[in-house]
PDB file of C-alpha atoms in Angstrom:
ATOM      1  CA  MET B   6      -0.351   0.057   0.092  1.00  0.00           C
ATOM      2  CA  SER B   7       1.293   3.620  -0.820  1.00  0.00           C
ATOM      3  CA  PHE B   8       0.841   6.587   1.345  1.00  0.00           C
ATOM      4  CA  HIS B   9       1.357  10.021   1.013  1.00  0.00           C
ATOM      5  CA  ILE B  10       1.695  12.990   3.696  1.00  0.00           C
ATOM      6  CA  VAL B  11      -0.628  15.673   4.240  1.00  0.00           C
ATOM      7  CA  ALA B  12      -0.618  18.559   6.969  1.00  0.00           C
ATOM      8  CA  THR B  13      -3.130  18.566   9.402  1.00  0.00           C
ATOM      9  CA  PRO B  14      -3.614  21.448  12.218  1.00  0.00           C
ATOM     10  CA  ALA B  15      -3.244  18.955  15.332  1.00  0.00           C
ATOM     11  CA  ILE B  16      -0.056  16.974  13.752  1.00  0.00           C
ATOM     12  CA  ASP B  17       2.452  18.156  11.451  1.00  0.00           C
ATOM     13  CA  TYR B  18       1.806  15.377   8.944  1.00  0.00           C
ATOM     14  CA  VAL B  19      -0.065  12.124   8.837  1.00  0.00           C
ATOM     15  CA  ALA B  20       0.194   9.339   6.143  1.00  0.00           C
ATOM     16  CA  LEU B  21      -2.889   8.511   4.295  1.00  0.00           C
ATOM     17  CA  PRO B  22      -3.369   5.354   2.079  1.00  0.00           C
ATOM     18  CA  LEU B  23      -3.495   6.667  -1.555  1.00  0.00           C
ATOM     19  CA  PRO B  24      -6.462   5.319  -3.834  1.00  0.00           C
ATOM     20  CA  GLU B  25      -5.725   2.469  -6.185  1.00  0.00           C
ATOM     21  CA  THR B  26      -5.671   4.747  -9.020  1.00  0.00           C
ATOM     22  CA  HIS B  27      -3.452   7.494  -7.656  1.00  0.00           C
ATOM     23  CA  ARG B  28      -2.051   9.858 -10.392  1.00  0.00           C
ATOM     24  CA  MET B  29       1.062  12.130  -9.770  1.00  0.00           C
ATOM     25  CA  PRO B  30       1.170  15.379 -11.475  1.00  0.00           C
ATOM     26  CA  ASN B  31       2.705  15.116 -14.784  1.00  0.00           C
ATOM     27  CA  ALA B  32       2.187  11.435 -14.928  1.00  0.00           C
ATOM     28  CA  TYR B  33       3.506   9.472 -18.138  1.00  0.00           C
ATOM     29  CA  GLN B  34       1.091   8.310 -20.949  1.00  0.00           C
ATOM     30  CA  LEU B  35       2.538   5.659 -23.412  1.00  0.00           C
ATOM     31  CA  ILE B  36       0.467   3.910 -26.024  1.00  0.00           C
ATOM     32  CA  TYR B  37       1.577   1.483 -28.528  1.00  0.00           C
ATOM     33  CA  LEU B  38       0.200  -1.627 -30.682  1.00  0.00           C
ATOM     34  CA  SER B  39       1.639  -4.787 -31.413  1.00  0.00           C
ATOM     35  CA  ARG B  40       0.560  -8.148 -32.774  1.00  0.00           C
ATOM     36  CA  LEU B  41       0.292 -11.354 -31.299  1.00  0.00           C
ATOM     37  CA  ALA B  42       3.182 -13.712 -32.631  1.00  0.00           C
ATOM     38  CA  GLU B  43       2.582 -16.363 -34.862  1.00  0.00           C
ATOM     39  CA  ALA B  44       4.041 -18.996 -32.444  1.00  0.00           C
ATOM     40  CA  ALA B  45       1.483 -17.587 -29.491  1.00  0.00           C
ATOM     41  CA  SER B  46      -1.832 -18.537 -28.731  1.00  0.00           C
ATOM     42  CA  PRO B  47      -4.749 -16.362 -28.274  1.00  0.00           C
ATOM     43  CA  ALA B  48      -5.422 -18.236 -25.164  1.00  0.00           C
ATOM     44  CA  CYS B  49      -2.217 -16.621 -23.839  1.00  0.00           C
ATOM     45  CA  VAL B  50      -3.641 -13.285 -23.223  1.00  0.00           C
ATOM     46  CA  ALA B  51      -5.542 -14.497 -20.127  1.00  0.00           C
ATOM     47  CA  GLU B  52      -1.680 -15.265 -18.791  1.00  0.00           C
ATOM     48  CA  ILE B  53      -0.682 -11.831 -19.795  1.00  0.00           C
ATOM     49  CA  VAL B  54      -3.783  -9.922 -18.013  1.00  0.00           C
ATOM     50  CA  ARG B  55      -3.279 -11.750 -14.830  1.00  0.00           C
ATOM     51  CA  LEU B  56       0.378 -11.053 -14.419  1.00  0.00           C
ATOM     52  CA  ALA B  57      -0.201  -7.626 -15.827  1.00  0.00           C
ATOM     53  CA  ARG B  58      -2.956  -6.664 -13.054  1.00  0.00           C
ATOM     54  CA  GLN B  59      -0.445  -7.690 -10.391  1.00  0.00           C
ATOM     55  CA  ARG B  60       2.730  -5.968 -11.591  1.00  0.00           C
ATOM     56  CA  ASN B  61       0.758  -2.583 -12.756  1.00  0.00           C
ATOM     57  CA  LEU B  62      -0.674  -2.554  -9.410  1.00  0.00           C
ATOM     58  CA  ALA B  63       2.688  -2.838  -7.716  1.00  0.00           C
ATOM     59  CA  PHE B  64       3.836  -0.110  -9.914  1.00  0.00           C
ATOM     60  CA  HIS B  65       1.178   2.291  -9.666  1.00  0.00           C
ATOM     61  CA  ILE B  66       0.443   1.992 -13.485  1.00  0.00           C
ATOM     62  CA  ASN B  67      -3.364   2.273 -14.827  1.00  0.00           C
ATOM     63  CA  SER B  68      -3.736   0.632 -18.027  1.00  0.00           C
ATOM     64  CA  LEU B  69      -6.234  -0.293 -20.861  1.00  0.00           C
ATOM     65  CA  LEU B  70      -5.316  -3.248 -22.852  1.00  0.00           C
ATOM     66  CA  VAL B  71      -7.542  -4.041 -26.061  1.00  0.00           C
ATOM     67  CA  PHE B  72      -7.303  -7.305 -27.921  1.00  0.00           C
ATOM     68  CA  ASP B  73      -8.922  -8.040 -31.176  1.00  0.00           C
ATOM     69  CA  GLY B  74      -7.549 -11.708 -31.729  1.00  0.00           C
ATOM     70  CA  TRP B  75      -4.419 -10.708 -33.034  1.00  0.00           C
ATOM     71  CA  ARG B  76      -3.567  -7.011 -32.188  1.00  0.00           C
ATOM     72  CA  PHE B  77      -2.892  -5.630 -29.028  1.00  0.00           C
ATOM     73  CA  CYS B  78      -3.432  -1.922 -27.978  1.00  0.00           C
ATOM     74  CA  GLN B  79      -2.483  -0.886 -25.111  1.00  0.00           C
ATOM     75  CA  THR B  80      -2.351   2.290 -22.876  1.00  0.00           C
ATOM     76  CA  LEU B  81       0.450   2.753 -19.696  1.00  0.00           C
ATOM     77  CA  GLU B  82      -0.142   5.484 -17.316  1.00  0.00           C
ATOM     78  CA  GLY B  83       2.128   6.439 -14.291  1.00  0.00           C
ATOM     79  CA  GLU B  84       5.703   7.453 -13.499  1.00  0.00           C
ATOM     80  CA  TYR B  85       7.942   8.014 -16.619  1.00  0.00           C
ATOM     81  CA  ALA B  86      10.587   5.541 -15.709  1.00  0.00           C
ATOM     82  CA  VAL B  87       8.475   2.798 -14.857  1.00  0.00           C
ATOM     83  CA  VAL B  88       6.009   3.424 -17.935  1.00  0.00           C
ATOM     84  CA  CYS B  89       9.361   3.188 -20.113  1.00  0.00           C
ATOM     85  CA  ASP B  90      10.503   0.153 -18.300  1.00  0.00           C
ATOM     86  CA  LEU B  91       7.426  -1.784 -18.724  1.00  0.00           C
ATOM     87  CA  ALA B  92       7.115  -0.804 -22.363  1.00  0.00           C
ATOM     88  CA  ASP B  93      10.775  -2.104 -22.742  1.00  0.00           C
ATOM     89  CA  ARG B  94       9.854  -5.436 -21.181  1.00  0.00           C
ATOM     90  CA  ILE B  95       6.553  -5.707 -23.435  1.00  0.00           C
ATOM     91  CA  ARG B  96       8.840  -4.879 -26.688  1.00  0.00           C
ATOM     92  CA  ARG B  97      11.135  -7.927 -25.676  1.00  0.00           C
ATOM     93  CA  ASP B  98       8.034 -10.428 -24.703  1.00  0.00           C
ATOM     94  CA  GLU B  99       8.283 -12.894 -27.311  1.00  0.00           C
ATOM     95  CA  ARG B 100       4.438 -12.913 -27.463  1.00  0.00           C
ATOM     96  CA  HIS B 101       4.396  -9.818 -29.265  1.00  0.00           C
ATOM     97  CA  THR B 102       5.633  -8.857 -32.775  1.00  0.00           C
ATOM     98  CA  GLY B 103       5.763  -5.545 -34.322  1.00  0.00           C
ATOM     99  CA  PHE B 104       5.589  -3.417 -31.426  1.00  0.00           C
ATOM    100  CA  ARG B 105       5.182   0.333 -32.405  1.00  0.00           C
ATOM    101  CA  VAL B 106       4.712   3.099 -29.980  1.00  0.00           C
ATOM    102  CA  LEU B 107       1.677   5.393 -30.873  1.00  0.00           C
ATOM    103  CA  HIS B 108       1.729   8.313 -28.713  1.00  0.00           C
ATOM    104  CA  GLN B 109       3.990   9.189 -25.728  1.00  0.00           C
ATOM    105  CA  ALA B 110       3.624  12.132 -23.741  1.00  0.00           C
ATOM    106  CA  GLU B 111       3.315  13.764 -20.063  1.00  0.00           C
ATOM    107  CA  SER B 112      -0.114  13.537 -18.860  1.00  0.00           C
ATOM    108  CA  SER B 113      -2.097  15.688 -16.251  1.00  0.00           C
ATOM    109  CA  ALA B 114      -5.010  14.088 -17.005  1.00  0.00           C
ATOM    110  CA  GLU B 115      -6.475  11.311 -14.598  1.00  0.00           C
ATOM    111  CA  ASN B 116      -6.661   7.893 -15.853  1.00  0.00           C
ATOM    112  CA  LEU B 117      -7.751   8.800 -19.675  1.00  0.00           C
ATOM    113  CA  PHE B 118      -8.251   4.852 -20.318  1.00  0.00           C
ATOM    114  CA  GLY B 119      -7.398   2.898 -17.659  1.00  0.00           C
ATOM    115  CA  ARG B 120      -9.376   2.694 -14.352  1.00  0.00           C
ATOM    116  CA  SER B 121      -7.528  -0.074 -12.580  1.00  0.00           C
ATOM    117  CA  SER B 122      -3.951  -1.654 -12.645  1.00  0.00           C
ATOM    118  CA  LEU B 123      -5.227  -3.343 -16.019  1.00  0.00           C
ATOM    119  CA  ASP B 124      -8.766  -3.191 -17.989  1.00  0.00           C
ATOM    120  CA  TYR B 125      -9.223  -5.395 -20.670  1.00  0.00           C
ATOM    121  CA  ALA B 126     -11.517  -4.888 -23.424  1.00  0.00           C
ATOM    122  CA  LEU B 127     -12.138  -6.600 -26.513  1.00  0.00           C
ATOM    123  CA  SER B 128     -12.582  -5.503 -30.053  1.00  0.00           C
ATOM    124  CA  TYR B 129     -14.893  -7.890 -32.076  1.00  0.00           C
ATOM    125  CA  ASP B 130     -14.092  -5.871 -35.522  1.00  0.00           C
ATOM    126  CA  ASP B 131     -11.161  -4.345 -36.939  1.00  0.00           C
ATOM    127  CA  SER B 132     -11.459  -0.845 -35.142  1.00  0.00           C
ATOM    128  CA  LEU B 133      -7.629  -1.379 -34.089  1.00  0.00           C
ATOM    129  CA  GLY B 134      -6.870  -1.302 -37.778  1.00  0.00           C
ATOM    130  CA  GLY B 135      -7.315   2.446 -37.705  1.00  0.00           C
ATOM    131  CA  LEU B 136      -4.628   2.950 -35.142  1.00  0.00           C
ATOM    132  CA  GLU B 137      -2.065   1.392 -37.711  1.00  0.00           C
ATOM    133  CA  ALA B 138      -1.705   4.688 -39.534  1.00  0.00           C
ATOM    134  CA  VAL B 139      -1.893   7.134 -36.739  1.00  0.00           C
ATOM    135  CA  ARG B 140       0.748   8.609 -34.236  1.00  0.00           C
ATOM    136  CA  GLY B 141       0.977  11.008 -31.573  1.00  0.00           C
ATOM    137  CA  PRO B 142      -2.232  12.922 -30.391  1.00  0.00           C
ATOM    138  CA  GLU B 143      -4.310  11.619 -33.147  1.00  0.00           C
ATOM    139  CA  THR B 144      -4.043   8.126 -31.452  1.00  0.00           C
ATOM    140  CA  LEU B 145      -5.737   9.733 -27.908  1.00  0.00           C
ATOM    141  CA  VAL B 146      -8.900  10.978 -30.631  1.00  0.00           C
ATOM    142  CA  LEU B 147      -9.079   7.590 -32.455  1.00  0.00           C
ATOM    143  CA  LEU B 148      -8.669   5.579 -29.027  1.00  0.00           C
ATOM    144  CA  SER B 149     -11.338   7.747 -27.133  1.00  0.00           C
ATOM    145  CA  GLY B 150     -13.663   7.324 -30.052  1.00  0.00           C
ATOM    146  CA  LEU B 151     -13.364   3.185 -30.226  1.00  0.00           C
ATOM    147  CA  LEU B 152     -14.341   2.875 -26.464  1.00  0.00           C
ATOM    148  CA  PRO B 153     -18.081   2.737 -26.607  1.00  0.00           C
ATOM    149  CA  ARG B 154     -17.535   0.041 -29.368  1.00  0.00           C
ATOM    150  CA  LEU B 155     -15.584  -2.115 -27.039  1.00  0.00           C
ATOM    151  CA  ASP B 156     -16.734  -4.870 -24.901  1.00  0.00           C
ATOM    152  CA  ARG B 157     -14.695  -3.732 -21.633  1.00  0.00           C
ATOM    153  CA  GLU B 158     -15.044  -5.699 -18.494  1.00  0.00           C
ATOM    154  CA  PRO B 159     -16.269  -3.759 -15.716  1.00  0.00           C
ATOM    155  CA  ALA B 160     -14.065  -1.512 -13.357  1.00  0.00           C
ATOM    156  CA  ARG B 161     -12.366  -4.305 -11.036  1.00  0.00           C
ATOM    157  CA  PRO B 162     -12.213  -2.097  -7.559  1.00  0.00           C
ATOM    158  CA  ASP B 163     -10.135  -5.274  -5.871  1.00  0.00           C
ATOM    159  CA  LEU B 164      -7.346  -4.831  -8.711  1.00  0.00           C
TER     160      LEU B 164
END
């Protein structure tokens, strides 16, 4: 559990638990697109989700992972060094191929896409195909527009 310090009139400082979706000012956001490697089965995605939820929670990362059966699009939001390290690990993961960063920037917005350590959504059409040709802020606009069409599992406050 993380803590932050607040001033109170009676006591100089008190440690209070942070909510699970705590965001630091000037947090970093990275969005990537990759493909499921030919040697990997779509069944491996369940294991990716399970492990990512645990790791992201430990490192205070909020995330949304969208999978359409062969492509991944993931948002990572958290501290700069942690997000970059995670993106590098994902890039080297043999279950992914064609890893491409679509957008990366400081973000002062609260959890634009991920509501927890890892939200998971399925896309049943070729919606992720539209992300193939975009980069930068246009990625945010396009991904935001896709959200209503995704089969997104409910927020999980326990994770």
